[in-house]
mmCIF file of C-alpha atoms in Angstrom:
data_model
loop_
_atom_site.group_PDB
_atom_site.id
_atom_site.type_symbol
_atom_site.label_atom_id
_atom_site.label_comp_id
_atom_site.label_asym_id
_atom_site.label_seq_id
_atom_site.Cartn_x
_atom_site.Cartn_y
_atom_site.Cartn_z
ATOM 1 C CA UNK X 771 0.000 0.000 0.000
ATOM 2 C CA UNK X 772 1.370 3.539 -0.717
ATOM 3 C CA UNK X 773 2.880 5.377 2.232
ATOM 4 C CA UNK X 774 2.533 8.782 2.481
ATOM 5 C CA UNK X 775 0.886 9.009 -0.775
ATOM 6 C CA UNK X 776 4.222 7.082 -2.461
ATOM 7 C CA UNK X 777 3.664 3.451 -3.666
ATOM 8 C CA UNK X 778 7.690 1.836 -2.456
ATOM 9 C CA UNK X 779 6.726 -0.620 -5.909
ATOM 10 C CA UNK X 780 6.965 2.487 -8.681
ATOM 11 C CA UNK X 781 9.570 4.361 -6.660
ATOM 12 C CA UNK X 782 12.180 1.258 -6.094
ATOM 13 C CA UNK X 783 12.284 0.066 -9.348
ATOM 14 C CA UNK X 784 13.595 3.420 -11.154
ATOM 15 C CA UNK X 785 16.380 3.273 -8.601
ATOM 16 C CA UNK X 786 17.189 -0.400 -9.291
ATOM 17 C CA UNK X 787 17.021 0.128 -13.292
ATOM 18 C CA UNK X 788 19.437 3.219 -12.499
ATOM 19 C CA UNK X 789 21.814 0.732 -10.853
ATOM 20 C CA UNK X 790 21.878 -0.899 -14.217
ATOM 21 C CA UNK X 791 22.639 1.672 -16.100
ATOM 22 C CA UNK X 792 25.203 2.742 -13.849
ATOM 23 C CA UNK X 793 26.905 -0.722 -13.741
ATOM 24 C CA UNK X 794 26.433 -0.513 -17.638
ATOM 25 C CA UNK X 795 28.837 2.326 -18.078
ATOM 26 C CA UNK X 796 30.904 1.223 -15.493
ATOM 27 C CA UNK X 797 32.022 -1.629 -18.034
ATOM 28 C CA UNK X 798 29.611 -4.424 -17.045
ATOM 29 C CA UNK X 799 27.228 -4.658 -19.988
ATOM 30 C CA UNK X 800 27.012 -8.505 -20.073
ATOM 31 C CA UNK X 801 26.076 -9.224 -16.330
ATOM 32 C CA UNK X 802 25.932 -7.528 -12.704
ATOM 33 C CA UNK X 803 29.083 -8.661 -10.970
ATOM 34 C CA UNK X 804 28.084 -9.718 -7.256
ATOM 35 C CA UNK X 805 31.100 -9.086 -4.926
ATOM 36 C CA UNK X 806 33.481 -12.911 -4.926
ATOM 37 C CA UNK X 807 37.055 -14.569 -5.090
ATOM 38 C CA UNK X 808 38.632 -14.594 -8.609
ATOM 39 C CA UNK X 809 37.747 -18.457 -8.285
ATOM 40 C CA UNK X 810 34.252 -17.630 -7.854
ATOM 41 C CA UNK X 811 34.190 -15.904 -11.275
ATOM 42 C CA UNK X 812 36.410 -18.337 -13.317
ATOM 43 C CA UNK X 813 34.360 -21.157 -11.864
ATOM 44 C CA UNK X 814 31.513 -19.648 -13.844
ATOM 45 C CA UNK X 815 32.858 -18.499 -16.831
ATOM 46 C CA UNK X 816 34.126 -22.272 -17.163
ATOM 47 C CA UNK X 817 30.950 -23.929 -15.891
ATOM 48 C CA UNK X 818 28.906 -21.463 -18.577
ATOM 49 C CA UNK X 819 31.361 -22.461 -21.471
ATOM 50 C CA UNK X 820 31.420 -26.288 -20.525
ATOM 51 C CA UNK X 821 26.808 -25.670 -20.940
ATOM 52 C CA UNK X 822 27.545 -24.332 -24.435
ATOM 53 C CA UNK X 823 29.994 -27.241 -25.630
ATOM 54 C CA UNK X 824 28.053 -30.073 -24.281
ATOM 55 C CA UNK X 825 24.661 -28.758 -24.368
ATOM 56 C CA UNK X 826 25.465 -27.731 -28.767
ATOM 57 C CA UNK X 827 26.873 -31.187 -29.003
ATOM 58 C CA UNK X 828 23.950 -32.943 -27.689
ATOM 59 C CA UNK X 829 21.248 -30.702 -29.948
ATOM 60 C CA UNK X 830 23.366 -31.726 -33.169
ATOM 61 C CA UNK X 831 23.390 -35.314 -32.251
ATOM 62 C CA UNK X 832 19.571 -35.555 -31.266
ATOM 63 C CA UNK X 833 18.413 -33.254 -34.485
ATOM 64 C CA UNK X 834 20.316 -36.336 -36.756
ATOM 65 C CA UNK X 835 18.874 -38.829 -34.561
ATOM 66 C CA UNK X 836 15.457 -37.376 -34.555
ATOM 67 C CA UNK X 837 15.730 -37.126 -38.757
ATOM 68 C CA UNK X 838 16.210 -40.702 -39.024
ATOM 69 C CA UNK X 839 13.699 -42.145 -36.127
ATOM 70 C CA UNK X 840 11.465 -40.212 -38.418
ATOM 71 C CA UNK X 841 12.720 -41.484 -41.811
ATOM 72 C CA UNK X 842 12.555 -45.226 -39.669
ATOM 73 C CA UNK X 843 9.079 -44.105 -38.465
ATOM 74 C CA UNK X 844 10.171 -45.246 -35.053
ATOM 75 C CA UNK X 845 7.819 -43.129 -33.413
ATOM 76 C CA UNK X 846 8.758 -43.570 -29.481
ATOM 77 C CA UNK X 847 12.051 -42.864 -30.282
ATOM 78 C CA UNK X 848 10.876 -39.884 -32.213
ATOM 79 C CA UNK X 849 9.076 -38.212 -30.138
ATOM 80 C CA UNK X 850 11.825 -38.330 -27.274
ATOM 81 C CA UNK X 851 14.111 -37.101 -29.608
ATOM 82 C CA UNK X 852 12.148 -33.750 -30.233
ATOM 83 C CA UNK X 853 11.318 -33.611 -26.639
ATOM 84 C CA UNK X 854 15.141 -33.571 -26.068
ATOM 85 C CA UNK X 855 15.701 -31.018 -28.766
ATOM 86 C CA UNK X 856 13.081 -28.320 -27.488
ATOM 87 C CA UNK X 857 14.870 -28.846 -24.032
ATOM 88 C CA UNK X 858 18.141 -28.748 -25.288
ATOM 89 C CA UNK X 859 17.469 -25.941 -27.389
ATOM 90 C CA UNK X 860 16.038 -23.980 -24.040
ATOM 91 C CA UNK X 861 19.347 -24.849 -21.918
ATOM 92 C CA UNK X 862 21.115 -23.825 -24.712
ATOM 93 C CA UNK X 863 19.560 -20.325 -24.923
ATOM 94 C CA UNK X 864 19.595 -20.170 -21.145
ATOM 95 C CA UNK X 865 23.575 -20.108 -21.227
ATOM 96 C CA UNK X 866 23.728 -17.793 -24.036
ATOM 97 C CA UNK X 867 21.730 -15.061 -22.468
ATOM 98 C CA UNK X 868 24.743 -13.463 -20.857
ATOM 99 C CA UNK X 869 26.281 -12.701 -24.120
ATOM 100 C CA UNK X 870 24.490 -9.810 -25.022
ATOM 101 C CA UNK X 871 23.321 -9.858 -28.606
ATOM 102 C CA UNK X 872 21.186 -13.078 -28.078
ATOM 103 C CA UNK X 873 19.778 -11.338 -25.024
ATOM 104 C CA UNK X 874 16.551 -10.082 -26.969
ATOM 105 C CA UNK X 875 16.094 -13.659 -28.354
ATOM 106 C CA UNK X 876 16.823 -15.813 -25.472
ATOM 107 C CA UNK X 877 14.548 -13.589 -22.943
ATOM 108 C CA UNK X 878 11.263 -14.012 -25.410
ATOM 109 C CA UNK X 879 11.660 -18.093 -25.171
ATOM 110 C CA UNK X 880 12.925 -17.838 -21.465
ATOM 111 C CA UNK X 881 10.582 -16.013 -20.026
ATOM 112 C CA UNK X 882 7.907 -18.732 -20.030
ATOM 113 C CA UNK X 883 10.312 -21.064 -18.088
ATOM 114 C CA UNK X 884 12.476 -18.482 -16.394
ATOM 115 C CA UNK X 885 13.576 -20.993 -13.725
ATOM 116 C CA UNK X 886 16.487 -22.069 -16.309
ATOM 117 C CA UNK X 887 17.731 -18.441 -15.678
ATOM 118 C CA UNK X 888 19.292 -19.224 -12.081
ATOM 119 C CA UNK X 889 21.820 -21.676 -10.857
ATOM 120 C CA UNK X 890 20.330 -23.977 -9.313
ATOM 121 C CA UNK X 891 17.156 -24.048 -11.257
ATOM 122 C CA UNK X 892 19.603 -24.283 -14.856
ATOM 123 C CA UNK X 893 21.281 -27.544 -12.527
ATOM 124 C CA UNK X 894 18.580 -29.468 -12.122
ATOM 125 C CA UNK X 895 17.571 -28.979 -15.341
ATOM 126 C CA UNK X 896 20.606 -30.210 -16.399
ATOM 127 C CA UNK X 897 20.274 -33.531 -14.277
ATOM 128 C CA UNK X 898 16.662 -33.494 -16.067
ATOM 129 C CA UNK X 899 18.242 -34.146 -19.494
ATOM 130 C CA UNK X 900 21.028 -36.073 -18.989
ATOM 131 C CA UNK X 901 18.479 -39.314 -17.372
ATOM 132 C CA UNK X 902 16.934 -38.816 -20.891
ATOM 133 C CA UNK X 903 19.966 -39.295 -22.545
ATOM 134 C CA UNK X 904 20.558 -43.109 -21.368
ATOM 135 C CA UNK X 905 19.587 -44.715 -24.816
ATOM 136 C CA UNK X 906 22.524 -44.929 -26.710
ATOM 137 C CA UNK X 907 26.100 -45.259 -26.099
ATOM 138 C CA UNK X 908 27.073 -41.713 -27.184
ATOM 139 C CA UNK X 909 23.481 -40.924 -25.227
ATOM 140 C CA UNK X 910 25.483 -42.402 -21.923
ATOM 141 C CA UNK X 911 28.372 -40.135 -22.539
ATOM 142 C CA UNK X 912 26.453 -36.919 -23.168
ATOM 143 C CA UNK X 913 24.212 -37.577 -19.918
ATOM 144 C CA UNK X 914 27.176 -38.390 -17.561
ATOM 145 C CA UNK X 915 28.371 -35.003 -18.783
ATOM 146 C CA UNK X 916 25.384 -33.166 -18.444
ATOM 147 C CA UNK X 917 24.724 -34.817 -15.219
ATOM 148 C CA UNK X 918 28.245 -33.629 -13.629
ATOM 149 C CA UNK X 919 27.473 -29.518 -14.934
ATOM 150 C CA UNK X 920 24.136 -29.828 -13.678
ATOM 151 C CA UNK X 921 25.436 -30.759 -10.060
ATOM 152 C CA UNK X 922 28.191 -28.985 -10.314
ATOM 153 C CA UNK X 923 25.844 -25.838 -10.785
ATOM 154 C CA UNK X 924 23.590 -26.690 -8.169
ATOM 155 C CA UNK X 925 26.276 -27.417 -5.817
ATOM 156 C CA UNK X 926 28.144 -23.904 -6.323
ATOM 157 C CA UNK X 927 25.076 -21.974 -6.189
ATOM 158 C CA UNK X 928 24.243 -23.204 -2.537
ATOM 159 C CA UNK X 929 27.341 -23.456 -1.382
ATOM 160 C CA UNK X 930 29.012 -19.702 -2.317
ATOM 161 C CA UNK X 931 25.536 -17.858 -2.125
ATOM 162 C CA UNK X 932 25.179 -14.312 -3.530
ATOM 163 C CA UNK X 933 29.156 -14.509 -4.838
ATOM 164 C CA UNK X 934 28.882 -16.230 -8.551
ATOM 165 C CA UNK X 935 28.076 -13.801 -11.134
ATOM 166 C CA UNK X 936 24.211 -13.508 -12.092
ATOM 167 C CA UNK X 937 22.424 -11.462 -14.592
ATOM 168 C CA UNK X 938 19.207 -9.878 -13.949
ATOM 169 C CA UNK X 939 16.885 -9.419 -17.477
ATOM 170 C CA UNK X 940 16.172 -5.719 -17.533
ATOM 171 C CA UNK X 941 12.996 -6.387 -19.083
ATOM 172 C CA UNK X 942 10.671 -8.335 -16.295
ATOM 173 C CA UNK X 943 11.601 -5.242 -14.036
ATOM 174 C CA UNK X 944 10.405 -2.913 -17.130
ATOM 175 C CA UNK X 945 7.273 -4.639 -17.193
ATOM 176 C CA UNK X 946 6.592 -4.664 -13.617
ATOM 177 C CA UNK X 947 7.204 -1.026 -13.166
ATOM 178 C CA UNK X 948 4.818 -0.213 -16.286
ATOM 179 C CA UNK X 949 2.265 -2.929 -14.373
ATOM 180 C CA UNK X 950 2.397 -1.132 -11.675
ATOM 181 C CA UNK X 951 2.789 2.453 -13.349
ATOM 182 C CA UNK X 952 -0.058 2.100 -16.448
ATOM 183 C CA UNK X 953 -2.920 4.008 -15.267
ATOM 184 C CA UNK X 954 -6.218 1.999 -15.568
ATOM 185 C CA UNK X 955 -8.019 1.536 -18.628
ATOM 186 C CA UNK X 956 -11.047 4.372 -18.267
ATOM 187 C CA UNK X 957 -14.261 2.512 -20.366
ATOM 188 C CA UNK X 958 -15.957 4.964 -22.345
ATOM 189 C CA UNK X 959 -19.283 6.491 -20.597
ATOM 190 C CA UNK X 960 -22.405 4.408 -21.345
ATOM 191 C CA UNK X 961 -24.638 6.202 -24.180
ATOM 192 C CA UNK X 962 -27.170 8.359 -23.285
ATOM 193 C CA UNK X 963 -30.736 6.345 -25.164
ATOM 194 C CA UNK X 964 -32.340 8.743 -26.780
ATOM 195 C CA UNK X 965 -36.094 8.813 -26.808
ATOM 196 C CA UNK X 966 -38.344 7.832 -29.791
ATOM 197 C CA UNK X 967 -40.068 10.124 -32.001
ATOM 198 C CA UNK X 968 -43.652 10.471 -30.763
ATOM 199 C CA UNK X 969 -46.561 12.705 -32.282
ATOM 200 C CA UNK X 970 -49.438 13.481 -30.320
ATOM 201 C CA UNK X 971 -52.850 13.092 -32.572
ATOM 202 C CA UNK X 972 -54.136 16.389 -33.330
ATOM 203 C CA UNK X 973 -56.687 18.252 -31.536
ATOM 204 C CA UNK X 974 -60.077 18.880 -32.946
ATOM 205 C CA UNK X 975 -59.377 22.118 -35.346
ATOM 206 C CA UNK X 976 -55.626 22.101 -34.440
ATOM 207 C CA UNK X 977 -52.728 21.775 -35.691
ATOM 208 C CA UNK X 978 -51.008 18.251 -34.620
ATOM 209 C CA UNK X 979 -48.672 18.817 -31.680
ATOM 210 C CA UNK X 980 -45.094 17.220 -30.985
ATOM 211 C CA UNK X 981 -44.841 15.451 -27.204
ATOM 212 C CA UNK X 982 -41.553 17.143 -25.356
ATOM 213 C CA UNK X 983 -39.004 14.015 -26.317
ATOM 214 C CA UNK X 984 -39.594 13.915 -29.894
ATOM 215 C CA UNK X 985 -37.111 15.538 -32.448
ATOM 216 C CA UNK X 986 -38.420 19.044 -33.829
ATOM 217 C CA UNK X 987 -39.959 18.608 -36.919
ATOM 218 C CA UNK X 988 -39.273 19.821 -40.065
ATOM 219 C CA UNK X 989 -41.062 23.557 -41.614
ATOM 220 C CA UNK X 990 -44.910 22.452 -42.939
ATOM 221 C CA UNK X 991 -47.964 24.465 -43.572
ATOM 222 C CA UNK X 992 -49.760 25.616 -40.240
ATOM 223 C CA UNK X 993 -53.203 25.090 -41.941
ATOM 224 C CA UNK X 994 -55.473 23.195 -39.056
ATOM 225 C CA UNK X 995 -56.101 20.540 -41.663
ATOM 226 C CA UNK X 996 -53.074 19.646 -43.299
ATOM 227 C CA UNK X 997 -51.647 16.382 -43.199
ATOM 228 C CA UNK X 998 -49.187 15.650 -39.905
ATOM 229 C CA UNK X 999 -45.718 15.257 -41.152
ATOM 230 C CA UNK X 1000 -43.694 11.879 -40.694
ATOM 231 C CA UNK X 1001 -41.289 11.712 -37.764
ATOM 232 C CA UNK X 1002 -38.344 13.032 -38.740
ATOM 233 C CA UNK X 1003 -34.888 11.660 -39.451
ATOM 234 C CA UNK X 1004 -32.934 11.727 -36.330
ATOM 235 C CA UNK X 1005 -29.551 12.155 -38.237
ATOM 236 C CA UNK X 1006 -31.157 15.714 -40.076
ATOM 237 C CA UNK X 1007 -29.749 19.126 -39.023
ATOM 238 C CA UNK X 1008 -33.130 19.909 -36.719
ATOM 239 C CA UNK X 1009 -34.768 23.635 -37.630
ATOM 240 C CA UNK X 1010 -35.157 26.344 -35.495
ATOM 241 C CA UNK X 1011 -38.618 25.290 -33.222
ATOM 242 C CA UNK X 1012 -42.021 27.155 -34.751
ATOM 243 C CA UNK X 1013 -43.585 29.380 -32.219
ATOM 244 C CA UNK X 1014 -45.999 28.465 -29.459
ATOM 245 C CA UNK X 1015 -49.333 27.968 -30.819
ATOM 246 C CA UNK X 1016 -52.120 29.860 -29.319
ATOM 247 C CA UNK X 1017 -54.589 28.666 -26.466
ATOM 248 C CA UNK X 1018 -56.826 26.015 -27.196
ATOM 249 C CA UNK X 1019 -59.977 28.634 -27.308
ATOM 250 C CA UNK X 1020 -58.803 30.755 -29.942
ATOM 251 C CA UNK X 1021 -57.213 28.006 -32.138
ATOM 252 C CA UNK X 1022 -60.959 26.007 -31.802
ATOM 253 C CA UNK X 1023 -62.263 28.669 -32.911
ATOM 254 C CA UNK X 1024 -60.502 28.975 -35.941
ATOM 255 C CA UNK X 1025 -61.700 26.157 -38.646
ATOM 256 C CA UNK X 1026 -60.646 26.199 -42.081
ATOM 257 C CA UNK X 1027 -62.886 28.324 -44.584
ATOM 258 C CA UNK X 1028 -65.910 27.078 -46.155
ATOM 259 C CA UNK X 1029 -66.426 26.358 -49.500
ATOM 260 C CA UNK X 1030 -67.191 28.856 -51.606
ATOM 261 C CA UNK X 1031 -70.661 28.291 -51.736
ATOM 262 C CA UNK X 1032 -71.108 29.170 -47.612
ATOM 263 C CA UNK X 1033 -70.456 32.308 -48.200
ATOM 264 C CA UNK X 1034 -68.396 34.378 -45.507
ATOM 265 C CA UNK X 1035 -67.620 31.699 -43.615
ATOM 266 C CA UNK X 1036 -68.161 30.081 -40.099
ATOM 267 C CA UNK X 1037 -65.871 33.477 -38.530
ATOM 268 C CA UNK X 1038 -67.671 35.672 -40.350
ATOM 269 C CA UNK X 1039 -70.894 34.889 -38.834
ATOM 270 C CA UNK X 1040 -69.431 34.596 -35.360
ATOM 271 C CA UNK X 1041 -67.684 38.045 -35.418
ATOM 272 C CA UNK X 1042 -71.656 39.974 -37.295
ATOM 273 C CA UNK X 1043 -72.980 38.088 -34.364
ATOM 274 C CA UNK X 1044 -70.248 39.700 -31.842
ATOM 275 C CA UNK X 1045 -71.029 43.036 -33.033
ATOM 276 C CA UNK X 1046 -74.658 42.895 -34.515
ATOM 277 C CA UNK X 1047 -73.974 43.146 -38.259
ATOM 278 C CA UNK X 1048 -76.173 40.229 -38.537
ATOM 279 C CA UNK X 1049 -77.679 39.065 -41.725
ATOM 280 C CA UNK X 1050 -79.890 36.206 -43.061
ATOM 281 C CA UNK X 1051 -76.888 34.664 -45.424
ATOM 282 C CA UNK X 1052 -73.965 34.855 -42.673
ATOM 283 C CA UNK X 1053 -76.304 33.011 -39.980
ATOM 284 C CA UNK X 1054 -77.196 29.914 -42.574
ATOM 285 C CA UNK X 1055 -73.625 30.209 -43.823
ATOM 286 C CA UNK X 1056 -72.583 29.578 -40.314
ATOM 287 C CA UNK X 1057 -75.008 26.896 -39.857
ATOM 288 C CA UNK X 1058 -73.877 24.907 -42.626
ATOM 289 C CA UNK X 1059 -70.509 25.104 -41.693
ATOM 290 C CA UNK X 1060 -71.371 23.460 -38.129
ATOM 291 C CA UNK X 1061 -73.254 20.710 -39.934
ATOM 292 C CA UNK X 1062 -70.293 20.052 -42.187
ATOM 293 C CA UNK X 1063 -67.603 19.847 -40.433
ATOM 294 C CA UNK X 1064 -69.181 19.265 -36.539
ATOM 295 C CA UNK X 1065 -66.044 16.488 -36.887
ATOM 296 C CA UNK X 1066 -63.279 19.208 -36.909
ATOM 297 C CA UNK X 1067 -64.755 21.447 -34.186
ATOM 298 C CA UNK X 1068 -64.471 21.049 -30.021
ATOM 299 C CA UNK X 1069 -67.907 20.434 -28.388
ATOM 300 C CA UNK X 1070 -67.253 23.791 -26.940
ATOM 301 C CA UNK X 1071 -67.102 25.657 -29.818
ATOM 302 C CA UNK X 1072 -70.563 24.015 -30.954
ATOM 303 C CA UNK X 1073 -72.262 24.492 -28.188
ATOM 304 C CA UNK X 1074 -71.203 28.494 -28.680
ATOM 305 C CA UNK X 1075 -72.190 28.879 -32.003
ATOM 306 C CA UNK X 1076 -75.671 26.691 -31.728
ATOM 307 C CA UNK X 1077 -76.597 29.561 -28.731
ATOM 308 C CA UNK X 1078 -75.324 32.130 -31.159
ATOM 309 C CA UNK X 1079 -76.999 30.696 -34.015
ATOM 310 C CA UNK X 1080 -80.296 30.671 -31.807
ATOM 311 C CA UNK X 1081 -79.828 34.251 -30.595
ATOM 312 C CA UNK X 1082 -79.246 35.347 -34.413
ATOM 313 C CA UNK X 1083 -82.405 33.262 -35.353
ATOM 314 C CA UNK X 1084 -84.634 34.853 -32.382
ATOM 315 C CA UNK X 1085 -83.548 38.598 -33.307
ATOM 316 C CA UNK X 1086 -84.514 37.979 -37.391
ATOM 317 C CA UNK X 1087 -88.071 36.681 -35.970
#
């Protein structure tokens, strides 16, 4: 846990990479020299060199062996053969990792079986292969051989602990620092749904009307009767929103004109009536009107103009 707001994880491992690159210049490019005896550090330059020989021997003697099991189709032998030449080929890359322009190559196979990268762990491994090699009388030769650098490895590495040389991969301490340093992946925010296109049916001599979470519509005719336009396409530039319509009384009062044959009109008999100007042909024109096209008018504005109709018809008698 960070202390004092500093996590010890991000703040060590600059320092130890540092160290690195410190030793680096200092002449140590290959590996990081632990503190030992001269013997300490020939002892591994000639254990290391004795891995190469035998370990290179071995691979070129199992790849023949494992081209003619398969030529022989003796498959048991065959498939110990390439068992012995993947781990061969892995203790072979594990001893040339300290020379340092095989270091990219040899890290990518050893990191999935890193053990091979310590003393000990590159010993036993050693052991490991040479029991395989008792098949053959060369095979008997190459194992006793393998067998003695194997526990000659695991022997020095527990007996002078910390003193051989060791190299430390640069790379597993970049990765844990960038682990550790990578902020966290932010997932986008969750899309806001956007509400369906609704139309509320027209009034009774209105125009239709759009519900709050629809999409403005598109410019059409404000006649009370026109047609009510389709929903409109949500990926269109929307238009600048029409102007409140008018209350409900004055807009029911307002029907679409007559034909030509009612003369003038449903408001033209309701404003004569207003003021007086009444006549025979405006009350009958308004009459007609009411009878056809009761459908398009609110109850309300019926039941106004049958009391004004009756009031015109009482003051002609």
């Amino acid at each position: 846990a960070p202390l004092n707001g500093v996590n010890p994880v991000t703040t060590t491992l600059p320092l130890v990479r540092d160290q690195f690159r410190n030793l680096e210049m200092e002449g140590q490019k290959e590996y990081i020299e632990v503190m030992g005896c001269k013997c300490e550090k020939e002892l591994s330059h000639l254990l290391r060199m004795a891995g190469i020989i035998v370990t290179s021997l071995t691979l070129l003697i199992e790849l023949a062996s494992t081209l003619t099991e398969l030529i022989t189709f003796k498959l048991q032998s065959f498939v110990l053969s390439l068992y012995l030449v993947m781990f061969l080929t892995a203790t072979l890359f594990a001893e040339l990792r300290f020379i340092e322009c095989f270091r990219n190559m040899t890290y990518r196979c050893l990191k999935h079986i890193y053990f091979v990268s310590s003393y000990t762990g590159r010993g036993l491994f050693y052991i490991f292969i040479g029991t395989l090699l008792f098949d053959k009388a060369i095979g008997y030769i190459l194992g006793i051989m393998m067998i003695i650098i194997g526990t000659i490895n695991v022997v020095a590495s527990n007996v002078c602990p910390g003193k051989l040389p060791v190299y430390v991969d640069k790379d597993p301490l970049e990765d844990e620092e960038n682990a550790y340093s990578a902020p966290a992946p932010v997932s986008p925010p969750p899309r806001a749904a956007t509400a369906a296109p609704t139309w509320t049916p027209p009034a009774r001599g209105g125009a239709p009307v759009a519900s709050p979470a629809s999409v403005v519509p598109e410019p059409t005719t404000t006649s009370a009767f026109s047609r009510a336009p389709n929903p409109v396409n949500p990926f269109a530039v929307p238009h600048k929103a029409a102007p409140p319509p008018p209350p409900a009384a004055s807009t029911a009062s307002a029907p679409a004109p007559v034909a030509e044959s009612g003369g003038k009109g449903f408001l033209s008999a309701v404003a004569d009536l207003a003021t007086g100007n009444m006549s025979g042909d405006t009350v009958a024109a308004g009459i007609n009107f009411m009878k056809d096209n009761k459908e398009h008018l609110t109850p309300d504005t019926i039941a106004t103009a049958a009391k004004l109709a009756s009031m015109a018809q009482g003051s002609q008698k």
